[in-house]
Structures are given as C-alpha cells and as structure tokens.
mmCIF file of C-alpha atoms in Angstrom:
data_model
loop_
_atom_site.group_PDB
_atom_site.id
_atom_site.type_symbol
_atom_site.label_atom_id
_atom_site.label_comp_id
_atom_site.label_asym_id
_atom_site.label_seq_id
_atom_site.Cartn_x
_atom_site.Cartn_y
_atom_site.Cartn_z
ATOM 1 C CA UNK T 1 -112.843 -53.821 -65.429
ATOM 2 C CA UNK T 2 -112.173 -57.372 -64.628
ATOM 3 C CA UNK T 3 -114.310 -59.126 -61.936
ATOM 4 C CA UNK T 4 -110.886 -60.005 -59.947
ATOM 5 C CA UNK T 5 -110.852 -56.099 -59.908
ATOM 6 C CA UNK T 6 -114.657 -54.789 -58.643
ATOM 7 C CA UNK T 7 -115.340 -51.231 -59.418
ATOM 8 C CA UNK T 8 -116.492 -49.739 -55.975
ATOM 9 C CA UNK T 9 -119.164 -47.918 -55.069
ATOM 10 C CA UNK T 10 -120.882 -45.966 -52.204
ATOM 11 C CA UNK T 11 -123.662 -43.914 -53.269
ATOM 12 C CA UNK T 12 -125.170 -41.180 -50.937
ATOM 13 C CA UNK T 13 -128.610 -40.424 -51.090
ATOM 14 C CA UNK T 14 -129.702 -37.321 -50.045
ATOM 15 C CA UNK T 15 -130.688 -37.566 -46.168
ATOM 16 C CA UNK T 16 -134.440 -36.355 -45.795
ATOM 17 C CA UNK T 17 -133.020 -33.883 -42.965
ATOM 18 C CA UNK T 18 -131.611 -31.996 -45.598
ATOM 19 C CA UNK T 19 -133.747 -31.569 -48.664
ATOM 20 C CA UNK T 20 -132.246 -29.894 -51.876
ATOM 21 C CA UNK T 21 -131.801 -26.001 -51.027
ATOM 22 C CA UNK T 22 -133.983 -24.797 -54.396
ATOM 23 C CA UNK T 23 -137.485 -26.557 -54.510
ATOM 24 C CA UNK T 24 -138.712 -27.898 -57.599
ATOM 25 C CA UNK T 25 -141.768 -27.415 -59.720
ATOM 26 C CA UNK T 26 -142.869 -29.610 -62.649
ATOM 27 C CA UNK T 27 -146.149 -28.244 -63.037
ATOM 28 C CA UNK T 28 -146.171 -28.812 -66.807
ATOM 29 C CA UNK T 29 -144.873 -32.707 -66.997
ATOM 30 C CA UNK T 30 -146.845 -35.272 -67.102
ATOM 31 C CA UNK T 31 -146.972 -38.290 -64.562
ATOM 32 C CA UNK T 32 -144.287 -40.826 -66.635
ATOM 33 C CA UNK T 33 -142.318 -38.531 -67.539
ATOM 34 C CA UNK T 34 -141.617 -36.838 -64.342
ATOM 35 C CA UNK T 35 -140.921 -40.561 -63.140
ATOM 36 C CA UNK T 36 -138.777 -40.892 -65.892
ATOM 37 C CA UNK T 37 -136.602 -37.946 -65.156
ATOM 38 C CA UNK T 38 -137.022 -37.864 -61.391
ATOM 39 C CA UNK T 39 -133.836 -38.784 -60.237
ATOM 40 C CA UNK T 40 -131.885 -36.898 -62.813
ATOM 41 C CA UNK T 41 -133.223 -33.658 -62.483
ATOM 42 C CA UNK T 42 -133.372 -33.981 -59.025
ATOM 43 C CA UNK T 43 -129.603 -32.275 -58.815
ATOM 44 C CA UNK T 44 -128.580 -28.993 -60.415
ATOM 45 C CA UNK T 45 -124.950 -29.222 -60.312
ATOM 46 C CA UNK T 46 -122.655 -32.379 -59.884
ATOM 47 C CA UNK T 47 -118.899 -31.486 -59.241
ATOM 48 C CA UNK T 48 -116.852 -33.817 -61.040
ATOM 49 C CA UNK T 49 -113.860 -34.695 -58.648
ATOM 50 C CA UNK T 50 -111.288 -37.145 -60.013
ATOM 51 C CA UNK T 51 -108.732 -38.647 -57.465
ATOM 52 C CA UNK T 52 -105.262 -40.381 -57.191
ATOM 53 C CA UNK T 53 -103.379 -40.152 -53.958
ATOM 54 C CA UNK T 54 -105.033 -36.824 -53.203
ATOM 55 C CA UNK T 55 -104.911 -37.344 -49.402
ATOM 56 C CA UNK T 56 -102.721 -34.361 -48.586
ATOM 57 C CA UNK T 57 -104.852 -31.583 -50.541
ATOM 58 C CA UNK T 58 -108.198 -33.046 -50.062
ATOM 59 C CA UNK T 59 -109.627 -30.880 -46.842
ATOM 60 C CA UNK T 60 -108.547 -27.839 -48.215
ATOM 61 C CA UNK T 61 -110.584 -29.127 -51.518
ATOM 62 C CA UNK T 62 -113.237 -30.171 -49.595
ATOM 63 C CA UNK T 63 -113.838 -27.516 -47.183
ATOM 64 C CA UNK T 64 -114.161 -25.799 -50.527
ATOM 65 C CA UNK T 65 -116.852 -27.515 -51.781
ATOM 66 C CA UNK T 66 -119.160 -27.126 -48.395
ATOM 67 C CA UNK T 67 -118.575 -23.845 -48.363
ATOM 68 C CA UNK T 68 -121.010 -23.152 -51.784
ATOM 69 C CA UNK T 69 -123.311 -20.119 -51.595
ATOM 70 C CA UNK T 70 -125.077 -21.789 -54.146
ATOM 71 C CA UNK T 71 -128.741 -22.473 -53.524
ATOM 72 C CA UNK T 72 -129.779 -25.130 -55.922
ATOM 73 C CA UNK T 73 -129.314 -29.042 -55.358
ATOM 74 C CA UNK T 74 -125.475 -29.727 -55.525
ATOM 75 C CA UNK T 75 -123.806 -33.587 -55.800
ATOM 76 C CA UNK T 76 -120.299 -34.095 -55.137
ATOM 77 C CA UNK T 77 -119.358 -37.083 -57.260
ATOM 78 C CA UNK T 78 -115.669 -38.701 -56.857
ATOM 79 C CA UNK T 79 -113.961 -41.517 -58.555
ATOM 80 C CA UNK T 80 -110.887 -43.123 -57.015
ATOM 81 C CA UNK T 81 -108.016 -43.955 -59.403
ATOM 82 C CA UNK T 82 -106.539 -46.582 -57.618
ATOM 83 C CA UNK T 83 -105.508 -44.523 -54.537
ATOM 84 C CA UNK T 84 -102.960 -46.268 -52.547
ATOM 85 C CA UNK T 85 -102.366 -43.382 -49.701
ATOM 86 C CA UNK T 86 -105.577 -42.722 -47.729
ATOM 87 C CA UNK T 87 -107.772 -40.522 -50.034
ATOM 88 C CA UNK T 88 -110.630 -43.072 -49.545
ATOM 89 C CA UNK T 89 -110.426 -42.232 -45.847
ATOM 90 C CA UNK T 90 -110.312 -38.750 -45.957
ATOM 91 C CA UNK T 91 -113.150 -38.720 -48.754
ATOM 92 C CA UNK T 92 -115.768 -40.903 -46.199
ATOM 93 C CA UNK T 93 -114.618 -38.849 -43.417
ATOM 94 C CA UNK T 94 -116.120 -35.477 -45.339
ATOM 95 C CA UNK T 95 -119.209 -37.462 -46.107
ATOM 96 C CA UNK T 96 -121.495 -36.579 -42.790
ATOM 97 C CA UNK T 97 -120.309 -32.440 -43.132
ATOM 98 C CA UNK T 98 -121.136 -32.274 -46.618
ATOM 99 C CA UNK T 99 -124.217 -34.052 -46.434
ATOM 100 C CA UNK T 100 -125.534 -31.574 -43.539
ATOM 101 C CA UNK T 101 -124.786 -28.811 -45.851
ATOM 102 C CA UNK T 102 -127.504 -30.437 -48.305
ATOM 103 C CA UNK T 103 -124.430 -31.885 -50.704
ATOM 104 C CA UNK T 104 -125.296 -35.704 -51.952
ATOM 105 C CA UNK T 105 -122.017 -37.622 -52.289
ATOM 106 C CA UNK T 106 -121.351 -40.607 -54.695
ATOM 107 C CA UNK T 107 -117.903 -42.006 -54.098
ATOM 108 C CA UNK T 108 -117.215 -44.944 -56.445
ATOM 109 C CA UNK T 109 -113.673 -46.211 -57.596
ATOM 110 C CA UNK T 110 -111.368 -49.298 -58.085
ATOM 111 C CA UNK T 111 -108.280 -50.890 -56.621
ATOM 112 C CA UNK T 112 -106.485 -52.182 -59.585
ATOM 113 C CA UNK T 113 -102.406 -51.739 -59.773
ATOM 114 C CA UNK T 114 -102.113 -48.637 -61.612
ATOM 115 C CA UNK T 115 -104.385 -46.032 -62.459
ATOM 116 C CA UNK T 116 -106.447 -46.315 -65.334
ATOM 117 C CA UNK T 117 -105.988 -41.991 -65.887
ATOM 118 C CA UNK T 118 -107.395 -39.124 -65.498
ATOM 119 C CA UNK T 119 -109.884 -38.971 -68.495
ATOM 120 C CA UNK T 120 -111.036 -42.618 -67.456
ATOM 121 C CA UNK T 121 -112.065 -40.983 -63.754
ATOM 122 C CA UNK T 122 -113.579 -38.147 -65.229
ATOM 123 C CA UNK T 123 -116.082 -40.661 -67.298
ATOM 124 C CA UNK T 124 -116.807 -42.694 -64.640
ATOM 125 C CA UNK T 125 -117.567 -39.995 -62.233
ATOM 126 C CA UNK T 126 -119.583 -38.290 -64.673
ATOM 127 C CA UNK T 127 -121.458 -41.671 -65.606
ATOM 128 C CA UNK T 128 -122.608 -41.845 -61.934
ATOM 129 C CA UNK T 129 -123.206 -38.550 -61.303
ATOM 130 C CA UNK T 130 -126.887 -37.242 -61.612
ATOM 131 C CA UNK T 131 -126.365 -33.523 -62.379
ATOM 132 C CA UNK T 132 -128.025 -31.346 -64.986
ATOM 133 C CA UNK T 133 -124.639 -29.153 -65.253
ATOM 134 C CA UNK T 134 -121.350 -30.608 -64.354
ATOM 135 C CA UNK T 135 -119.009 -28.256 -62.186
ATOM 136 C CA UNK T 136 -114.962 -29.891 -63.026
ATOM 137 C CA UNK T 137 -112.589 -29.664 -59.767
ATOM 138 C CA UNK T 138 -109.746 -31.440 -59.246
ATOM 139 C CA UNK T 139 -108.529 -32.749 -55.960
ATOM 140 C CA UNK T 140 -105.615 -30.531 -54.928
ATOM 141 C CA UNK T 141 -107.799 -27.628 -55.651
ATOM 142 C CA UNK T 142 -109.941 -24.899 -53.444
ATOM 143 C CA UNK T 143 -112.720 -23.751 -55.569
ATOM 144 C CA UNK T 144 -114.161 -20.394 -53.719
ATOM 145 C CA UNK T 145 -117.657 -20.108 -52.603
ATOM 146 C CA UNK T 146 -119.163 -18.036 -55.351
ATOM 147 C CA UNK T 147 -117.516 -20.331 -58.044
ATOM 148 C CA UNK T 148 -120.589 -22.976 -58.585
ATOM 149 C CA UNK T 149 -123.508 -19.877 -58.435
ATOM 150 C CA UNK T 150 -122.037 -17.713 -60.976
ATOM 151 C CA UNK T 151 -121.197 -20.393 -63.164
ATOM 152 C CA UNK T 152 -124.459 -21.648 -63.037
ATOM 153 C CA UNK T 153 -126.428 -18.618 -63.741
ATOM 154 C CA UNK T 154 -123.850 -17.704 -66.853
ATOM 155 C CA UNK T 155 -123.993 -21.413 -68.244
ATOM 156 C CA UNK T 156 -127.994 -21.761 -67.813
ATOM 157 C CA UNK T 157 -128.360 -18.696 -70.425
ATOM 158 C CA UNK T 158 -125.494 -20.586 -72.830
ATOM 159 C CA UNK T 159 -125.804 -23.948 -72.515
ATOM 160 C CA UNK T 160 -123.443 -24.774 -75.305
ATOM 161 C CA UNK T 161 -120.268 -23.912 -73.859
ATOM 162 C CA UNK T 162 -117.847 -24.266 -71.150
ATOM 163 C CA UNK T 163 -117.327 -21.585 -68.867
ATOM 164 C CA UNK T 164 -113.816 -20.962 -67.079
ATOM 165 C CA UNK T 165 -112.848 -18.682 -64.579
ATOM 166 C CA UNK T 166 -110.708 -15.137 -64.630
ATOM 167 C CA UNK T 167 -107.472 -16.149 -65.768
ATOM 168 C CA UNK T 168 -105.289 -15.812 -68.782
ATOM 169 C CA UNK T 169 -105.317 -19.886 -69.744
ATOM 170 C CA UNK T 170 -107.822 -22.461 -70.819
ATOM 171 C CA UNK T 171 -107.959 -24.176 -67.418
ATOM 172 C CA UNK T 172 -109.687 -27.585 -67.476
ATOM 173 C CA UNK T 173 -109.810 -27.182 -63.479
ATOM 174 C CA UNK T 174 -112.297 -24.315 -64.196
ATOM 175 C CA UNK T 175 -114.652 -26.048 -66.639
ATOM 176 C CA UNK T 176 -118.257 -25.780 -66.173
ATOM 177 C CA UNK T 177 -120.762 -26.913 -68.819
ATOM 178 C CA UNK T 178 -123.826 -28.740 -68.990
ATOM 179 C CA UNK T 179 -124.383 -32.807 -69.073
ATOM 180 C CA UNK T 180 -126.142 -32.444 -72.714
ATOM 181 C CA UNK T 181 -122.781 -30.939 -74.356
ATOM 182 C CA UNK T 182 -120.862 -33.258 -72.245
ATOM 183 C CA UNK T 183 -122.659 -36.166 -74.200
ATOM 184 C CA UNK T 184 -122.411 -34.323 -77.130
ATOM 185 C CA UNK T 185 -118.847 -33.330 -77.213
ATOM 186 C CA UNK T 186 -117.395 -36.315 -74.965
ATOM 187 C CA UNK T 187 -116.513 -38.773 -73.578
ATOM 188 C CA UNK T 188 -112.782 -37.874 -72.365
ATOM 189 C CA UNK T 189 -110.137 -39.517 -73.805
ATOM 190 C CA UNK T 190 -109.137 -42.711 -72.025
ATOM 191 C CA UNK T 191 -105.388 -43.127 -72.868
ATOM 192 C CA UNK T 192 -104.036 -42.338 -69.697
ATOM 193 C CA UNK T 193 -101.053 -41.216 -68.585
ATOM 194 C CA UNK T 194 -99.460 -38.368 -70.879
ATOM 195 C CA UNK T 195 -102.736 -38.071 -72.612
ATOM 196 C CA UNK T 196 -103.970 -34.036 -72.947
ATOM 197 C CA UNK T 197 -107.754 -35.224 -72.324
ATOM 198 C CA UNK T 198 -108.963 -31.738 -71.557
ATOM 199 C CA UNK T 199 -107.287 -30.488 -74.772
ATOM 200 C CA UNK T 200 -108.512 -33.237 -77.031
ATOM 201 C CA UNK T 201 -112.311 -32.513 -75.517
ATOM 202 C CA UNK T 202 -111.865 -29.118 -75.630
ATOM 203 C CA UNK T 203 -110.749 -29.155 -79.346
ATOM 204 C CA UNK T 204 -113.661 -31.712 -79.832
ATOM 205 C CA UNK T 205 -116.570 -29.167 -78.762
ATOM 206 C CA UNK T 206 -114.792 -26.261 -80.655
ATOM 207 C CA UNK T 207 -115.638 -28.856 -83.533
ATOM 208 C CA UNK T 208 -119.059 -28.793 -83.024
ATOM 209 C CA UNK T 209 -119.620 -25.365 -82.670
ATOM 210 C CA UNK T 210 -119.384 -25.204 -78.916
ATOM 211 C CA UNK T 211 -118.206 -21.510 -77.356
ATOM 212 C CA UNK T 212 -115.706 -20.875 -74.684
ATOM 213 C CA UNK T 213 -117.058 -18.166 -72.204
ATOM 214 C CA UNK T 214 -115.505 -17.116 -69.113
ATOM 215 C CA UNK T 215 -116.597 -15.666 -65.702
ATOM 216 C CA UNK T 216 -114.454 -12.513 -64.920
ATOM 217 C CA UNK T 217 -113.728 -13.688 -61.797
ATOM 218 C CA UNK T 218 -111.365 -15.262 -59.681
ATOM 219 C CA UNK T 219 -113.040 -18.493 -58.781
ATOM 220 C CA UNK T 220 -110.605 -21.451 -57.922
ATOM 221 C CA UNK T 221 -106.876 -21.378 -56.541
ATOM 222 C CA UNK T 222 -105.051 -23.318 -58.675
ATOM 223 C CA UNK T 223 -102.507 -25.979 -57.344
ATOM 224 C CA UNK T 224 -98.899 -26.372 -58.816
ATOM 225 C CA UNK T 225 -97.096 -29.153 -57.496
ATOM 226 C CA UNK T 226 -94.601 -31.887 -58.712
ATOM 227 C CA UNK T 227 -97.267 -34.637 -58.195
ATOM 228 C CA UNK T 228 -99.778 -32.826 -60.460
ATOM 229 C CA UNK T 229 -101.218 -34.829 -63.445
ATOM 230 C CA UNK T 230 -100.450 -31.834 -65.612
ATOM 231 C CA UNK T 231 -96.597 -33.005 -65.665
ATOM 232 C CA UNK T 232 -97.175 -36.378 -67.169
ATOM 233 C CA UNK T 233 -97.879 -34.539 -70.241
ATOM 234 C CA UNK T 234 -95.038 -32.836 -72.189
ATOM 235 C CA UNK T 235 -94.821 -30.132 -73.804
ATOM 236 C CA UNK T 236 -93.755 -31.207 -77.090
ATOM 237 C CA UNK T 237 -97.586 -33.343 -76.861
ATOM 238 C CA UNK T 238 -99.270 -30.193 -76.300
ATOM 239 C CA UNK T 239 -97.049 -28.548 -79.221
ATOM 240 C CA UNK T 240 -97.851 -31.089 -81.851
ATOM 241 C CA UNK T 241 -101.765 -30.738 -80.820
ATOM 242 C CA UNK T 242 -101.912 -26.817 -81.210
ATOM 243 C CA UNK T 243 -100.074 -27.067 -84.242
ATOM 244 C CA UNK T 244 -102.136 -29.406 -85.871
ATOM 245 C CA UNK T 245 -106.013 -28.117 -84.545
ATOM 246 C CA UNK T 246 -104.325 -24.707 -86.109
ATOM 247 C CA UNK T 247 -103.799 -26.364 -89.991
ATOM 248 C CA UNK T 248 -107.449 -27.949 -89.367
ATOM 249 C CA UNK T 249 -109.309 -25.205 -88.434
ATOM 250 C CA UNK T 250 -107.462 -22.172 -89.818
ATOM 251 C CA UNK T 251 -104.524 -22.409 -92.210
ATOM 252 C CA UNK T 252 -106.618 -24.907 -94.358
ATOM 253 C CA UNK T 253 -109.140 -21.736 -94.984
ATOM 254 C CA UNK T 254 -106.147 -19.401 -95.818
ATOM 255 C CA UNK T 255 -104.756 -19.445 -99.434
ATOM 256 C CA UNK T 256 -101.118 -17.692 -98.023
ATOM 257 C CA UNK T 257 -100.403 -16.392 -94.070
ATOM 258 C CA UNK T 258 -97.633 -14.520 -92.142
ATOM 259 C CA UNK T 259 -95.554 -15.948 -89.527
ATOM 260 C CA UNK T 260 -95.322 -12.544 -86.975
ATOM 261 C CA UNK T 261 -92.011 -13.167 -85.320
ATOM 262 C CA UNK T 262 -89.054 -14.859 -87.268
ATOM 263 C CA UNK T 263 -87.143 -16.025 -84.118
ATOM 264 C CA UNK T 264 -87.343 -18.972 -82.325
ATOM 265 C CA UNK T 265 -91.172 -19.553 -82.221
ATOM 266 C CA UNK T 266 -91.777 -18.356 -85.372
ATOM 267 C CA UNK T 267 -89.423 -20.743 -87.063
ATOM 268 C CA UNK T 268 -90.134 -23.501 -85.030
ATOM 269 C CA UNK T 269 -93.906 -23.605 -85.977
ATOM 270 C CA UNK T 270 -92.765 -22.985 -89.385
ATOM 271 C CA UNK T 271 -91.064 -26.744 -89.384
ATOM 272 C CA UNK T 272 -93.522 -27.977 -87.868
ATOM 273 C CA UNK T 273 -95.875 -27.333 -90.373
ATOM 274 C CA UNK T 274 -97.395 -29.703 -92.889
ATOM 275 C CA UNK T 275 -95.313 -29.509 -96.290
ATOM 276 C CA UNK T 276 -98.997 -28.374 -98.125
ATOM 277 C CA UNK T 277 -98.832 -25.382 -94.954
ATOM 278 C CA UNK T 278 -95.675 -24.208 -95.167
ATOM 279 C CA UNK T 279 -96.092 -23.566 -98.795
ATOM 280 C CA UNK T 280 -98.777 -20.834 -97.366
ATOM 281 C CA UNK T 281 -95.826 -19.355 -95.914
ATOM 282 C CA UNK T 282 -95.409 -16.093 -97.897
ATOM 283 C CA UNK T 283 -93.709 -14.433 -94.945
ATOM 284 C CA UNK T 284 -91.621 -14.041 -91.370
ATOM 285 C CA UNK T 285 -92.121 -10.449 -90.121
ATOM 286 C CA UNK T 286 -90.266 -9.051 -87.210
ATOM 287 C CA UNK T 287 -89.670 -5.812 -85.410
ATOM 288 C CA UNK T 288 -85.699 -6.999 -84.673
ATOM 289 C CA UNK T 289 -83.847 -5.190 -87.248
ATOM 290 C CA UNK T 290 -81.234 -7.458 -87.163
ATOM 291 C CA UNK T 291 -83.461 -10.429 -88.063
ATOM 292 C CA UNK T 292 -85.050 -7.890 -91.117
ATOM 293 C CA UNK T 293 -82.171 -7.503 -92.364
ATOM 294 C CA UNK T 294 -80.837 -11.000 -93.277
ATOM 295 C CA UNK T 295 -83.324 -11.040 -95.500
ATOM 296 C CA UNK T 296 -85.126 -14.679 -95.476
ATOM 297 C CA UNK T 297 -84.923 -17.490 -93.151
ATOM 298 C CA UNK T 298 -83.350 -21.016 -95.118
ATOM 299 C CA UNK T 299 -85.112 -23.991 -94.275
ATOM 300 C CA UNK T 300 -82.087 -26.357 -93.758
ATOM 301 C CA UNK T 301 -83.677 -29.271 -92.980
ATOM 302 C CA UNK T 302 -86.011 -29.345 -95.757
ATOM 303 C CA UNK T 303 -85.245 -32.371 -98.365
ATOM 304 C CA UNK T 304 -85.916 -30.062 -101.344
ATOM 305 C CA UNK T 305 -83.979 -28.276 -103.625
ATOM 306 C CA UNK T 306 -83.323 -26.081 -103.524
ATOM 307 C CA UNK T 307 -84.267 -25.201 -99.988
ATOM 308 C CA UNK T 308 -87.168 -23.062 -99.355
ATOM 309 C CA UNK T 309 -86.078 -19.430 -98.429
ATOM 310 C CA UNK T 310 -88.377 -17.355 -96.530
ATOM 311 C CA UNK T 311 -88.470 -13.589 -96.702
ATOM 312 C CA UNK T 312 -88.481 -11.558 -93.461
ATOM 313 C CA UNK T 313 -89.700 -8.385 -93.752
ATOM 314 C CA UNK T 314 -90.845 -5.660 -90.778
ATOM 315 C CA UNK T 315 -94.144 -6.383 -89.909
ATOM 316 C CA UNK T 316 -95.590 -2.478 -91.741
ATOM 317 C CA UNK T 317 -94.121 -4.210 -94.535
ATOM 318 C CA UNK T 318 -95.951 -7.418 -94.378
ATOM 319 C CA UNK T 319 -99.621 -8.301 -95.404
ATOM 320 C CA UNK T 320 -102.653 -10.464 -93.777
ATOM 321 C CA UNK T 321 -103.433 -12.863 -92.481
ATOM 322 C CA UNK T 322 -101.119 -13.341 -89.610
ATOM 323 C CA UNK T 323 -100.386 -16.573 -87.529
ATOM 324 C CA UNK T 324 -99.081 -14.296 -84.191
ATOM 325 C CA UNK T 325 -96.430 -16.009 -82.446
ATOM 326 C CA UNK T 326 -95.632 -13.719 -79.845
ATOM 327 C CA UNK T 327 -96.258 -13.815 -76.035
ATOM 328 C CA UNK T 328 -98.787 -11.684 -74.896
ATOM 329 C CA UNK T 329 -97.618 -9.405 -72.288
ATOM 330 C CA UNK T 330 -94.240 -9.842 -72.796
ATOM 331 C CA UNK T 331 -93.061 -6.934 -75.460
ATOM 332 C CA UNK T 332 -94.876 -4.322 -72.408
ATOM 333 C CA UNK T 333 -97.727 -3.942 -74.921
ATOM 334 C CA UNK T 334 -95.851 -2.829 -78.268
ATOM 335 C CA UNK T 335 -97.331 -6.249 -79.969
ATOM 336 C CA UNK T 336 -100.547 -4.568 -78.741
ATOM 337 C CA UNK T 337 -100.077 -1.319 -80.149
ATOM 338 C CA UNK T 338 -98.570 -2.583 -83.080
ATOM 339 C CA UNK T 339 -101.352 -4.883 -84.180
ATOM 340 C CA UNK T 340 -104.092 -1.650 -83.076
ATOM 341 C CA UNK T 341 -101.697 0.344 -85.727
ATOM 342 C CA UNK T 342 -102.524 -2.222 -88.763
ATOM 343 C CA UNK T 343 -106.638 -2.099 -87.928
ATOM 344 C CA UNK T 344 -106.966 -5.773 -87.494
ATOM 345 C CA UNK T 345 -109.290 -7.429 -86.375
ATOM 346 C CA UNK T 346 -108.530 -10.957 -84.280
ATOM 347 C CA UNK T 347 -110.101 -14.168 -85.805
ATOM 348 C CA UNK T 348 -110.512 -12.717 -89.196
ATOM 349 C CA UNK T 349 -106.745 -11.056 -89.964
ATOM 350 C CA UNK T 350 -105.142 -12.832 -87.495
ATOM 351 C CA UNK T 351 -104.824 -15.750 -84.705
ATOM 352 C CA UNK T 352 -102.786 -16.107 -81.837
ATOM 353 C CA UNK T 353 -100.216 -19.087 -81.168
ATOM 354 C CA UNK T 354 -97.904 -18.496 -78.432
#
C-alpha cells in the first residue's frame, strides 16, 4: 500500500463495562508468557467480515452477528475494500450495539481506486484480528445465532479442519477453523478479481492433511445476488481447478479409471484431461442404452492417429475405479441404488465430480 494511499484503521478495545462473557484462567502459565499471549488469547472467536459496497445488506448481517448465543469472547473484525457507497457508515454506526453485547470491533480498510479483492480483505482482516478460531462471514450474509457456539465446540475437539454448515456445497461463507491452520494452510490468494481464493485455500489444507467436517445444521442464510463476488469467477475457472486437484490427488494414484456417464460431462472431463490421464481411460459407462450401444466415444479433436476410441459399456459391465460424473439427486436416486448394487465403497472405488 502506497503512503499516498493509508491503510485505515479504527481498533475497538473492549469497553471495561462489558468484559468478555467466558472468564479466563491461566493458572498453569507463567508470568512472561501470559504477557506474551495476553492480548491474543484474550478473544475466542474473531469473525472475519470482508467488505465492498456492502451498505444495503449490512444490518441484516450485523444484527446477525449481535445476536450470538455464544458465551466466550467474540471480535468482529472488518476490512473495507475500497467501499465507495456508505458501508463505512453503516459499519461505525453498529459499533456502540455490538460493543454492549460484549463484541470488540476492529474496522480497518483503504480508499484506493479499485479494490484490491476479496482474498486480500480476508488477510488483512485476519492479520488484525486477535482470535484463537476465526468464524468467515461475508457481508450480505445473516449468520443465525447458534452458528458461532456450535462451531466452536465441534472445531475445539478438531482443530485441523474447517467446519461448514448443513448444506449440500463447500461454502466458504460457512468456514470456521482455527488461526493455527489458517497460518498453516494460508494466506488467501491475493489475485483479485476472478480469483477462486476459497477454492485454492481449501485445496491447499486438503494438501496438508487438513479434514472438512460439517455441522448438521442450518447455520447462515446464504445471499444470491448479481453484485455477489461469487460471479466474478467463471465457471470454466472453477472447471479447470477441479479437474486438475482431481489428476493431483487421485488419477495420478490410479493405474486405469472409469468415466460413469458418457454424455456431456463425462466427455467433457475426458478432454479435459491431461494426455498421460486420459490414457487411464479404459472406459465410459452409461445406463442410456442408446449411448451403450454406439459402442465407443471418438476423440475428434485429439492430434493422434489414429484417434483414441473409447468403449462405452453399461455400467454392470464396467470395472473400478470410477471417476462419477453424475449429479447427485438428479436420476431420483437410481445413481444411488446403482452404485449400493456394485458394493463400493466412496474414496477407495470411486470419487465424485459433478
């Protein structure tokens, strides 16, 4: 950040009319070191709030975040992205209410002419943020009041994962986890715009070793709108990403695989595939008789010769390991029955990629 551009700050300290809701003992440290580690430990949970022209959504959010039936010390730390609406405003003006409800606030950001991204106010709001565990809400959404309490008592037991909410996707909006895997796993990815930086991290801590667990239940209302960060990233991003974690972490392991569906999916990972992958290719298999019964699938744009053909067979016919590209709840669970019919078991005989 250049000095014509100050980063800025305003850190609230936690008012001595409202102490931390949990008291603290450190019976067992010694003198220095609870010095050392004072202000630190001195907050349970810090909710990670990055913002960019959040005004509209930001009392809902807000109201939210007061409304915690968690007991323990909680800080709500917010970086600005280079707001130009009145998100600053709106942010100060929550500052008294959530202080009274014994939440510390650190709002810090800069007022340069475009937004540095979303991973870049995730770091900094982290970097200021004094939490032991780090609670990840965006600004156009309401977490509910039991969210920070039961991910707290699940990620205190499992420190080496995050924790998402009920819900059938990976949801960065849900993350939990605490600050020692966040400094082992991160930081996010500063690229900005169009930049998957809750992918790349996520993919990063599956790396080394970290778990994915999730809280069955319903703890954030999620916010679809067509200013929402998620659209600056496109699909095809996302595609290329999945399809290439996939030939790190699996299909290098595999001497041969399935594809389980030769239409549309099915072929289109097949292209995608790394030339040493798609030689692993030993089958398409299908339920779609009229698929089956053409035979193979020609890879026409391949540059060899002659081009690859790949047989399609029904999937009783076919063998393990399967790469299962399918949607799940879509067939009105045949692919469920189907796969419970072959005795497999998921993450040894087959992964899912739909």
């Amino acid at each position: 950040m250049s000095a014509e551009e100050p980063e800025q700050r305003d850190g609230g300290s936690e008012m001595d009319a409202n102490p931390p809701k949990r008291l603290r003992t450190e019976e067992n440290s010694l003198p220095e070191e609870r010095d050392q580690e004072a202000e630190k430990s001195s907050v349970d949970v810090s909710i990670i709030m990055p913002v960019h022209n959040a005004s509209p959504w930001l009392d809902e959010c807000l109201r939210g975040v007061s409304h915690q039936d968690f007991t323990g010390a909680v800080e709500l730390s917010v970086f600005d992205d280079a707001s130009t609406d009145d998100s600053r405003k709106v942010l100060e003006g929550w500052r008294d209410r959530l202080e009274a409800r014994g939440i510390s606030v650190v709002i810090s950001g800069h007022n340069s002419a475009q937004p540095r991204g979303v991973g870049y106010a995730k770091n900094k709001a982290i970097s200021q943020s004094r939490g032991q565990f780090l609670c990840f809400q965006d600004a156009d959404d309401i977490m509910l009041p039991q969210r920070i309490r039961l991910q707290y008592d699940a990620c205190v037991l499992h420190q080496n994962s995050a924790y998402t909410s009920h819900g059938p996707t990976v949801v960065m909006p849900t993350w939990f986890c605490s600050r020692r895997w966040y400094l082992e796993v991160g930081p996010f990815d500063e690229g900005g715009k169009g930049v998957p930086e809750d992918l790349l991290f996520f993919y990063q801590s599956l790396r080394l070793g970290g778990g994915l667990s999730r809280v069955d239940q319903c703890l954030l209302v999620y916010r679809y709108h067509e200013k929402a960060a998620t659209h600056s990233v496109t699909e095809e991003t996302i595609w290329k990403l999945r399809v290439e974690f996939l030939q790190e972490k699996v299909l290098s392991q595999w001497e041969n695989f399935t594809i389980w569906n030769a239409g549309k999916q099915g072929r289109k990972l097949y292209r995608c595939l790394s030339p040493t992958s798609q030689k692993k290719v030993k089958a398409f298999c299908d339920v779609d008789e009229n698929k089956i019964q053409k035979g193979f699938y020609t890879y026409e744009e391949s540059k060899e010769r002659p081009k690859p053909k790949i047989p399609v067979v029904h999937y009783k016919d076919a063998s393990a390991p399967f790469i299962i590209c399918v949607k799940l709840d879509m067939t009105g669970g045949v692919l469920e029955e189907n796969l419970k019919s072959l005795q497999l078991k998921e993450g040894t005989d087959y992964y899912h990629f739909n």
